[in-house]
PDB file of C-alpha atoms in Angstrom:
ATOM      1  CA  UNK A1450      66.679  80.405 -94.741  1.00 65.00           C
ATOM      2  CA  UNK A1451      64.070  77.897 -94.209  1.00 80.00           C
ATOM      3  CA  UNK A1452      64.329  75.628 -91.163  1.00 93.00           C
ATOM      4  CA  UNK A1453      63.907  71.971 -90.772  1.00 96.00           C
ATOM      5  CA  UNK A1454      60.306  71.083 -91.630  1.00 97.00           C
ATOM      6  CA  UNK A1455      58.612  68.107 -90.417  1.00 98.00           C
ATOM      7  CA  UNK A1456      55.269  66.643 -91.550  1.00 97.00           C
ATOM      8  CA  UNK A1457      52.713  65.762 -90.153  1.00 98.00           C
ATOM      9  CA  UNK A1458      52.666  67.960 -86.981  1.00 97.00           C
ATOM     10  CA  UNK A1459      50.372  65.417 -85.270  1.00 97.00           C
ATOM     11  CA  UNK A1460      49.443  61.904 -86.236  1.00 98.00           C
ATOM     12  CA  UNK A1461      46.909  59.635 -84.452  1.00 98.00           C
ATOM     13  CA  UNK A1462      46.712  56.020 -85.520  1.00 98.00           C
ATOM     14  CA  UNK A1463      45.561  52.717 -84.182  1.00 98.00           C
ATOM     15  CA  UNK A1464      47.898  49.968 -82.979  1.00 97.00           C
ATOM     16  CA  UNK A1465      48.921  47.869 -85.817  1.00 97.00           C
ATOM     17  CA  UNK A1466      48.598  50.549 -88.504  1.00 98.00           C
ATOM     18  CA  UNK A1467      51.536  52.032 -90.444  1.00 98.00           C
ATOM     19  CA  UNK A1468      52.673  55.624 -90.138  1.00 98.00           C
ATOM     20  CA  UNK A1469      55.327  57.527 -92.301  1.00 98.00           C
ATOM     21  CA  UNK A1470      56.981  60.708 -90.922  1.00 98.00           C
ATOM     22  CA  UNK A1471      58.553  63.106 -93.213  1.00 98.00           C
ATOM     23  CA  UNK A1472      61.516  65.488 -92.564  1.00 98.00           C
ATOM     24  CA  UNK A1473      62.876  68.190 -95.020  1.00 97.00           C
ATOM     25  CA  UNK A1474      66.296  69.356 -93.618  1.00 96.00           C
ATOM     26  CA  UNK A1475      67.715  72.743 -94.232  1.00 95.00           C
ATOM     27  CA  UNK A1476      69.040  72.982 -97.783  1.00 93.00           C
ATOM     28  CA  UNK A1477      72.629  71.956 -98.077  1.00 91.00           C
ATOM     29  CA  UNK A1478      72.776  70.089 -94.905  1.00 93.00           C
ATOM     30  CA  UNK A1479      74.273  66.782 -95.609  1.00 92.00           C
ATOM     31  CA  UNK A1480      73.706  65.366 -92.117  1.00 92.00           C
ATOM     32  CA  UNK A1481      70.290  64.402 -91.051  1.00 95.00           C
ATOM     33  CA  UNK A1482      69.317  63.009 -87.654  1.00 95.00           C
ATOM     34  CA  UNK A1483      66.209  61.430 -86.136  1.00 97.00           C
ATOM     35  CA  UNK A1484      65.523  61.783 -82.468  1.00 98.00           C
ATOM     36  CA  UNK A1485      62.542  60.766 -80.315  1.00 98.00           C
ATOM     37  CA  UNK A1486      60.982  61.741 -76.959  1.00 97.00           C
ATOM     38  CA  UNK A1487      58.632  59.347 -75.258  1.00 95.00           C
ATOM     39  CA  UNK A1488      56.389  60.557 -72.504  1.00 87.00           C
ATOM     40  CA  UNK A1489      58.447  61.528 -69.361  1.00 84.00           C
ATOM     41  CA  UNK A1490      61.642  60.654 -70.872  1.00 92.00           C
ATOM     42  CA  UNK A1491      64.560  62.480 -72.320  1.00 95.00           C
ATOM     43  CA  UNK A1492      65.049  63.062 -76.138  1.00 97.00           C
ATOM     44  CA  UNK A1493      66.988  60.081 -77.404  1.00 96.00           C
ATOM     45  CA  UNK A1494      68.938  59.609 -80.632  1.00 96.00           C
ATOM     46  CA  UNK A1495      67.450  57.143 -83.334  1.00 97.00           C
ATOM     47  CA  UNK A1496      69.778  57.470 -86.339  1.00 95.00           C
ATOM     48  CA  UNK A1497      72.063  59.729 -88.488  1.00 93.00           C
ATOM     49  CA  UNK A1498      72.322  60.028 -92.237  1.00 94.00           C
ATOM     50  CA  UNK A1499      75.137  61.477 -94.153  1.00 92.00           C
ATOM     51  CA  UNK A1500      73.587  62.255 -97.511  1.00 93.00           C
ATOM     52  CA  UNK A1501      71.745  59.108 -98.398  1.00 94.00           C
ATOM     53  CA  UNK A1502      73.795  56.752 -96.204  1.00 94.00           C
ATOM     54  CA  UNK A1503      73.047  55.632 -92.770  1.00 94.00           C
ATOM     55  CA  UNK A1504      76.002  56.650 -90.714  1.00 91.00           C
ATOM     56  CA  UNK A1505      74.731  55.468 -87.355  1.00 91.00           C
ATOM     57  CA  UNK A1506      71.469  53.626 -86.626  1.00 94.00           C
ATOM     58  CA  UNK A1507      72.462  52.283 -83.174  1.00 93.00           C
ATOM     59  CA  UNK A1508      69.347  54.101 -81.588  1.00 95.00           C
ATOM     60  CA  UNK A1509      66.692  52.550 -83.698  1.00 96.00           C
ATOM     61  CA  UNK A1510      64.448  50.486 -81.216  1.00 94.00           C
ATOM     62  CA  UNK A1511      63.566  47.445 -83.488  1.00 94.00           C
ATOM     63  CA  UNK A1512      62.907  46.366 -87.071  1.00 95.00           C
ATOM     64  CA  UNK A1513      59.442  47.973 -87.058  1.00 97.00           C
ATOM     65  CA  UNK A1514      61.203  51.271 -87.664  1.00 98.00           C
ATOM     66  CA  UNK A1515      62.540  51.964 -91.159  1.00 98.00           C
ATOM     67  CA  UNK A1516      64.204  55.269 -92.128  1.00 98.00           C
ATOM     68  CA  UNK A1517      65.221  56.277 -95.741  1.00 97.00           C
ATOM     69  CA  UNK A1518      66.801  59.190 -97.326  1.00 97.00           C
ATOM     70  CA  UNK A1519      66.752  58.636-100.900  1.00 86.00           C
ATOM     71  CA  UNK A1520      68.716  61.006-103.017  1.00 88.00           C
ATOM     72  CA  UNK A1521      70.145  62.630-100.018  1.00 85.00           C
ATOM     73  CA  UNK A1522      67.493  65.322 -99.476  1.00 93.00           C
ATOM     74  CA  UNK A1523      64.367  64.635 -97.526  1.00 97.00           C
ATOM     75  CA  UNK A1524      64.043  61.666 -95.132  1.00 98.00           C
ATOM     76  CA  UNK A1525      61.107  59.459 -94.170  1.00 98.00           C
ATOM     77  CA  UNK A1526      60.705  57.360 -90.987  1.00 98.00           C
ATOM     78  CA  UNK A1527      58.113  54.578 -91.106  1.00 98.00           C
ATOM     79  CA  UNK A1528      56.826  52.698 -88.257  1.00 98.00           C
ATOM     80  CA  UNK A1529      55.105  49.416 -89.184  1.00 97.00           C
ATOM     81  CA  UNK A1530      53.183  48.075 -87.457  1.00 97.00           C
ATOM     82  CA  UNK A1531      52.910  50.757 -84.792  1.00 97.00           C
ATOM     83  CA  UNK A1532      52.608  49.705 -81.051  1.00 97.00           C
ATOM     84  CA  UNK A1533      51.381  51.716 -78.100  1.00 97.00           C
ATOM     85  CA  UNK A1534      54.964  52.414 -76.807  1.00 96.00           C
ATOM     86  CA  UNK A1535      55.770  54.176 -80.026  1.00 97.00           C
ATOM     87  CA  UNK A1536      53.770  57.152 -79.055  1.00 97.00           C
ATOM     88  CA  UNK A1537      55.865  60.305 -78.465  1.00 97.00           C
ATOM     89  CA  UNK A1538      57.399  63.227 -80.324  1.00 97.00           C
ATOM     90  CA  UNK A1539      59.634  62.467 -83.269  1.00 98.00           C
ATOM     91  CA  UNK A1540      62.203  65.151 -84.043  1.00 98.00           C
ATOM     92  CA  UNK A1541      64.244  65.487 -87.109  1.00 98.00           C
ATOM     93  CA  UNK A1542      67.543  67.690 -86.991  1.00 95.00           C
ATOM     94  CA  UNK A1543      70.130  68.653 -89.703  1.00 93.00           C
ATOM     95  CA  UNK A1544      73.575  69.977 -89.738  1.00 90.00           C
ATOM     96  CA  UNK A1545      76.048  71.140 -92.168  1.00 86.00           C
ATOM     97  CA  UNK A1546      79.159  69.198 -91.013  1.00 79.00           C
ATOM     98  CA  UNK A1547      79.294  66.332 -88.644  1.00 67.00           C
ATOM     99  CA  UNK A1548      80.625  68.564 -85.796  1.00 70.00           C
ATOM    100  CA  UNK A1549      78.488  71.559 -86.241  1.00 78.00           C
ATOM    101  CA  UNK A1550      75.387  72.227 -83.968  1.00 81.00           C
ATOM    102  CA  UNK A1551      72.118  70.581 -84.788  1.00 88.00           C
ATOM    103  CA  UNK A1552      68.994  72.562 -85.952  1.00 91.00           C
ATOM    104  CA  UNK A1553      65.743  70.793 -84.930  1.00 95.00           C
ATOM    105  CA  UNK A1554      62.420  70.726 -86.589  1.00 97.00           C
ATOM    106  CA  UNK A1555      59.169  71.053 -84.380  1.00 97.00           C
ATOM    107  CA  UNK A1556      58.578  67.465 -84.322  1.00 97.00           C
ATOM    108  CA  UNK A1557      55.810  65.048 -85.140  1.00 98.00           C
ATOM    109  CA  UNK A1558      53.548  64.156 -82.184  1.00 97.00           C
ATOM    110  CA  UNK A1559      52.768  60.515 -82.777  1.00 98.00           C
ATOM    111  CA  UNK A1560      49.749  59.015 -80.744  1.00 98.00           C
ATOM    112  CA  UNK A1561      49.078  55.227 -80.963  1.00 98.00           C
ATOM    113  CA  UNK A1562      45.777  54.091 -79.501  1.00 97.00           C
TER     114      UNK A1562
ATOM    115  CA  UNK B 239      71.623  55.446 -63.683  1.00 77.00           C
ATOM    116  CA  UNK B 240      71.059  57.976 -66.528  1.00 84.00           C
ATOM    117  CA  UNK B 241      74.139  59.336 -68.316  1.00 92.00           C
ATOM    118  CA  UNK B 242      72.801  62.894 -67.841  1.00 96.00           C
ATOM    119  CA  UNK B 243      70.831  63.922 -64.896  1.00 95.00           C
ATOM    120  CA  UNK B 244      68.812  67.239 -64.846  1.00 95.00           C
ATOM    121  CA  UNK B 245      66.122  68.343 -62.405  1.00 89.00           C
ATOM    122  CA  UNK B 246      62.866  68.713 -64.291  1.00 87.00           C
ATOM    123  CA  UNK B 247      61.495  71.527 -62.086  1.00 87.00           C
ATOM    124  CA  UNK B 248      59.274  73.380 -62.559  1.00 93.00           C
ATOM    125  CA  UNK B 249      61.232  76.448 -61.559  1.00 95.00           C
ATOM    126  CA  UNK B 250      59.433  79.518 -60.998  1.00 97.00           C
ATOM    127  CA  UNK B 251      61.220  82.910 -60.631  1.00 97.00           C
ATOM    128  CA  UNK B 252      60.208  86.621 -60.778  1.00 97.00           C
ATOM    129  CA  UNK B 253      61.037  88.761 -63.684  1.00 97.00           C
ATOM    130  CA  UNK B 254      64.741  90.079 -63.450  1.00 97.00           C
ATOM    131  CA  UNK B 255      65.994  87.244 -61.332  1.00 97.00           C
ATOM    132  CA  UNK B 256      69.101  85.392 -62.107  1.00 97.00           C
ATOM    133  CA  UNK B 257      68.369  81.794 -63.156  1.00 97.00           C
ATOM    134  CA  UNK B 258      70.725  78.835 -62.426  1.00 97.00           C
ATOM    135  CA  UNK B 259      70.090  75.693 -64.469  1.00 97.00           C
ATOM    136  CA  UNK B 260      72.326  72.605 -64.053  1.00 97.00           C
ATOM    137  CA  UNK B 261      73.120  69.101 -65.293  1.00 97.00           C
ATOM    138  CA  UNK B 262      75.347  66.461 -64.094  1.00 97.00           C
ATOM    139  CA  UNK B 263      76.808  63.668 -66.210  1.00 96.00           C
ATOM    140  CA  UNK B 264      78.626  60.355 -65.574  1.00 95.00           C
ATOM    141  CA  UNK B 265      80.556  59.682 -68.696  1.00 93.00           C
ATOM    142  CA  UNK B 266      83.840  61.545 -68.670  1.00 91.00           C
ATOM    143  CA  UNK B 267      84.186  61.023 -72.376  1.00 90.00           C
ATOM    144  CA  UNK B 268      81.631  63.856 -73.075  1.00 91.00           C
ATOM    145  CA  UNK B 269      83.576  66.764 -74.427  1.00 88.00           C
ATOM    146  CA  UNK B 270      80.950  68.863 -76.300  1.00 88.00           C
ATOM    147  CA  UNK B 271      78.276  70.627 -74.230  1.00 92.00           C
ATOM    148  CA  UNK B 272      75.168  72.369 -75.392  1.00 92.00           C
ATOM    149  CA  UNK B 273      72.142  74.195 -73.948  1.00 96.00           C
ATOM    150  CA  UNK B 274      68.822  74.076 -75.967  1.00 96.00           C
ATOM    151  CA  UNK B 275      65.615  75.981 -75.227  1.00 97.00           C
ATOM    152  CA  UNK B 276      62.368  74.584 -76.162  1.00 97.00           C
ATOM    153  CA  UNK B 277      58.989  76.483 -76.252  1.00 96.00           C
ATOM    154  CA  UNK B 278      55.725  74.481 -76.155  1.00 93.00           C
ATOM    155  CA  UNK B 279      54.962  72.587 -79.121  1.00 91.00           C
ATOM    156  CA  UNK B 280      58.279  73.609 -80.798  1.00 94.00           C
ATOM    157  CA  UNK B 281      61.587  71.939 -81.429  1.00 95.00           C
ATOM    158  CA  UNK B 282      64.710  72.406 -79.384  1.00 96.00           C
ATOM    159  CA  UNK B 283      66.630  75.583 -80.302  1.00 94.00           C
ATOM    160  CA  UNK B 284      70.304  75.826 -79.749  1.00 91.00           C
ATOM    161  CA  UNK B 285      71.328  78.475 -77.125  1.00 94.00           C
ATOM    162  CA  UNK B 286      75.011  77.844 -76.505  1.00 91.00           C
ATOM    163  CA  UNK B 287      77.670  75.276 -77.108  1.00 87.00           C
ATOM    164  CA  UNK B 288      81.163  74.837 -75.809  1.00 85.00           C
ATOM    165  CA  UNK B 289      84.007  72.417 -76.078  1.00 81.00           C
ATOM    166  CA  UNK B 290      86.103  73.364 -72.994  1.00 80.00           C
ATOM    167  CA  UNK B 291      85.895  73.838 -69.309  1.00 86.00           C
ATOM    168  CA  UNK B 292      85.265  77.376 -68.027  1.00 89.00           C
ATOM    169  CA  UNK B 293      82.713  80.035 -68.822  1.00 91.00           C
ATOM    170  CA  UNK B 294      81.225  81.150 -72.087  1.00 92.00           C
ATOM    171  CA  UNK B 295      78.942  84.263 -72.256  1.00 94.00           C
ATOM    172  CA  UNK B 296      76.486  85.469 -74.826  1.00 94.00           C
ATOM    173  CA  UNK B 297      74.358  88.411 -73.888  1.00 96.00           C
ATOM    174  CA  UNK B 298      72.262  87.539 -70.797  1.00 97.00           C
ATOM    175  CA  UNK B 299      73.345  83.886 -70.980  1.00 97.00           C
ATOM    176  CA  UNK B 300      76.462  82.200 -69.430  1.00 97.00           C
ATOM    177  CA  UNK B 301      77.369  78.594 -69.784  1.00 96.00           C
ATOM    178  CA  UNK B 302      79.780  77.117 -67.507  1.00 96.00           C
ATOM    179  CA  UNK B 303      81.408  73.710 -67.708  1.00 95.00           C
ATOM    180  CA  UNK B 304      83.366  71.970 -64.981  1.00 94.00           C
ATOM    181  CA  UNK B 305      84.777  68.648 -66.497  1.00 92.00           C
ATOM    182  CA  UNK B 306      86.476  67.639 -63.239  1.00 93.00           C
ATOM    183  CA  UNK B 307      83.234  67.593 -61.371  1.00 94.00           C
ATOM    184  CA  UNK B 308      81.122  66.574 -64.487  1.00 95.00           C
ATOM    185  CA  UNK B 309      78.834  69.458 -63.898  1.00 95.00           C
ATOM    186  CA  UNK B 310      77.532  72.000 -66.358  1.00 96.00           C
ATOM    187  CA  UNK B 311      75.473  75.169 -65.720  1.00 97.00           C
ATOM    188  CA  UNK B 312      73.377  77.715 -67.670  1.00 97.00           C
ATOM    189  CA  UNK B 313      72.884  81.118 -65.991  1.00 97.00           C
ATOM    190  CA  UNK B 314      70.324  83.604 -67.163  1.00 98.00           C
ATOM    191  CA  UNK B 315      70.547  87.200 -66.058  1.00 98.00           C
ATOM    192  CA  UNK B 316      67.799  89.703 -65.861  1.00 98.00           C
ATOM    193  CA  UNK B 317      65.307  86.990 -66.583  1.00 98.00           C
ATOM    194  CA  UNK B 318      62.280  87.897 -68.798  1.00 97.00           C
ATOM    195  CA  UNK B 319      58.853  86.351 -69.150  1.00 97.00           C
ATOM    196  CA  UNK B 320      59.837  85.335 -72.772  1.00 97.00           C
ATOM    197  CA  UNK B 321      62.508  83.050 -71.142  1.00 98.00           C
ATOM    198  CA  UNK B 322      59.740  80.852 -69.896  1.00 97.00           C
ATOM    199  CA  UNK B 323      60.538  77.522 -71.567  1.00 97.00           C
ATOM    200  CA  UNK B 324      62.099  74.152 -71.167  1.00 97.00           C
ATOM    201  CA  UNK B 325      65.819  74.217 -70.982  1.00 98.00           C
ATOM    202  CA  UNK B 326      67.636  71.078 -72.142  1.00 97.00           C
ATOM    203  CA  UNK B 327      71.238  70.198 -71.658  1.00 97.00           C
ATOM    204  CA  UNK B 328      72.890  67.945 -74.194  1.00 94.00           C
ATOM    205  CA  UNK B 329      76.334  66.495 -74.596  1.00 92.00           C
ATOM    206  CA  UNK B 330      78.277  64.497 -77.039  1.00 89.00           C
ATOM    207  CA  UNK B 331      81.666  62.782 -77.618  1.00 86.00           C
ATOM    208  CA  UNK B 332      84.156  64.951 -79.614  1.00 65.00           C
ATOM    209  CA  UNK B 333      84.394  62.753 -82.689  1.00 58.00           C
ATOM    210  CA  UNK B 334      83.210  62.981 -86.272  1.00 54.00           C
ATOM    211  CA  UNK B 335      79.775  62.034 -84.891  1.00 54.00           C
ATOM    212  CA  UNK B 336      79.900  64.730 -82.355  1.00 55.00           C
ATOM    213  CA  UNK B 337      76.259  65.584 -83.131  1.00 68.00           C
ATOM    214  CA  UNK B 338      74.998  62.292 -81.733  1.00 85.00           C
ATOM    215  CA  UNK B 339      73.562  64.031 -78.673  1.00 91.00           C
ATOM    216  CA  UNK B 340      72.696  62.733 -75.205  1.00 94.00           C
ATOM    217  CA  UNK B 341      70.203  64.857 -73.643  1.00 96.00           C
ATOM    218  CA  UNK B 342      69.001  65.628 -70.043  1.00 97.00           C
ATOM    219  CA  UNK B 343      65.239  65.535 -69.502  1.00 95.00           C
ATOM    220  CA  UNK B 344      64.925  69.353 -69.406  1.00 96.00           C
ATOM    221  CA  UNK B 345      64.031  71.860 -66.806  1.00 97.00           C
ATOM    222  CA  UNK B 346      60.981  73.733 -67.137  1.00 96.00           C
ATOM    223  CA  UNK B 347      61.260  77.458 -66.361  1.00 97.00           C
ATOM    224  CA  UNK B 348      58.562  79.979 -65.537  1.00 97.00           C
ATOM    225  CA  UNK B 349      59.453  83.588 -65.230  1.00 97.00           C
ATOM    226  CA  UNK B 350      56.531  85.422 -63.676  1.00 96.00           C
ATOM    227  CA  UNK B 351      55.781  89.253 -63.805  1.00 91.00           C
TER     228      UNK B 351
END
């Protein structure tokens, strides 16, 4: 079984540019989550999809972040325009049911200069 | 005050030692407790999870939860160099959104030959 796949693994962009991160969950997993770890801090929840619907987006930092999951398969997280404080590692995770353990991808390391 | 406190380490032990990793938490509503292992440049990998107070054993790993003290532990017996990684505690409320996790900052463990 393929795991959670994230692309790109690393992205370096300038302040003010746009970046789109992609996540492919484990096949059949309806639940998809985005988490973020900024330098020196703990991993923090951003949002949760159930199929194509946003179940909880309470962790999204501001309206520069837009997450989508069209068709309930892969998801994208767009940051527009990027700011320096957006630098960090963005993790995607998926699970089969809402109470089952999460499986994480290897993350996208975003550097905003 | 953070909801979950975890000593960042680093913790260095000789091969074969027993390792004790700990987290404390402040929110008594947390009911679902997990330990993740994260190797460098990889995503968190679930090691153990439990719903209840007490001990849970899986091979060389034992997870312990004390809800009265709001304290959880992970013990690793006969530690190996391959156990060198960052260990993250995580917890959530026992609801339909149980997978919205709150993480500790992680403890970096180094097992030396």
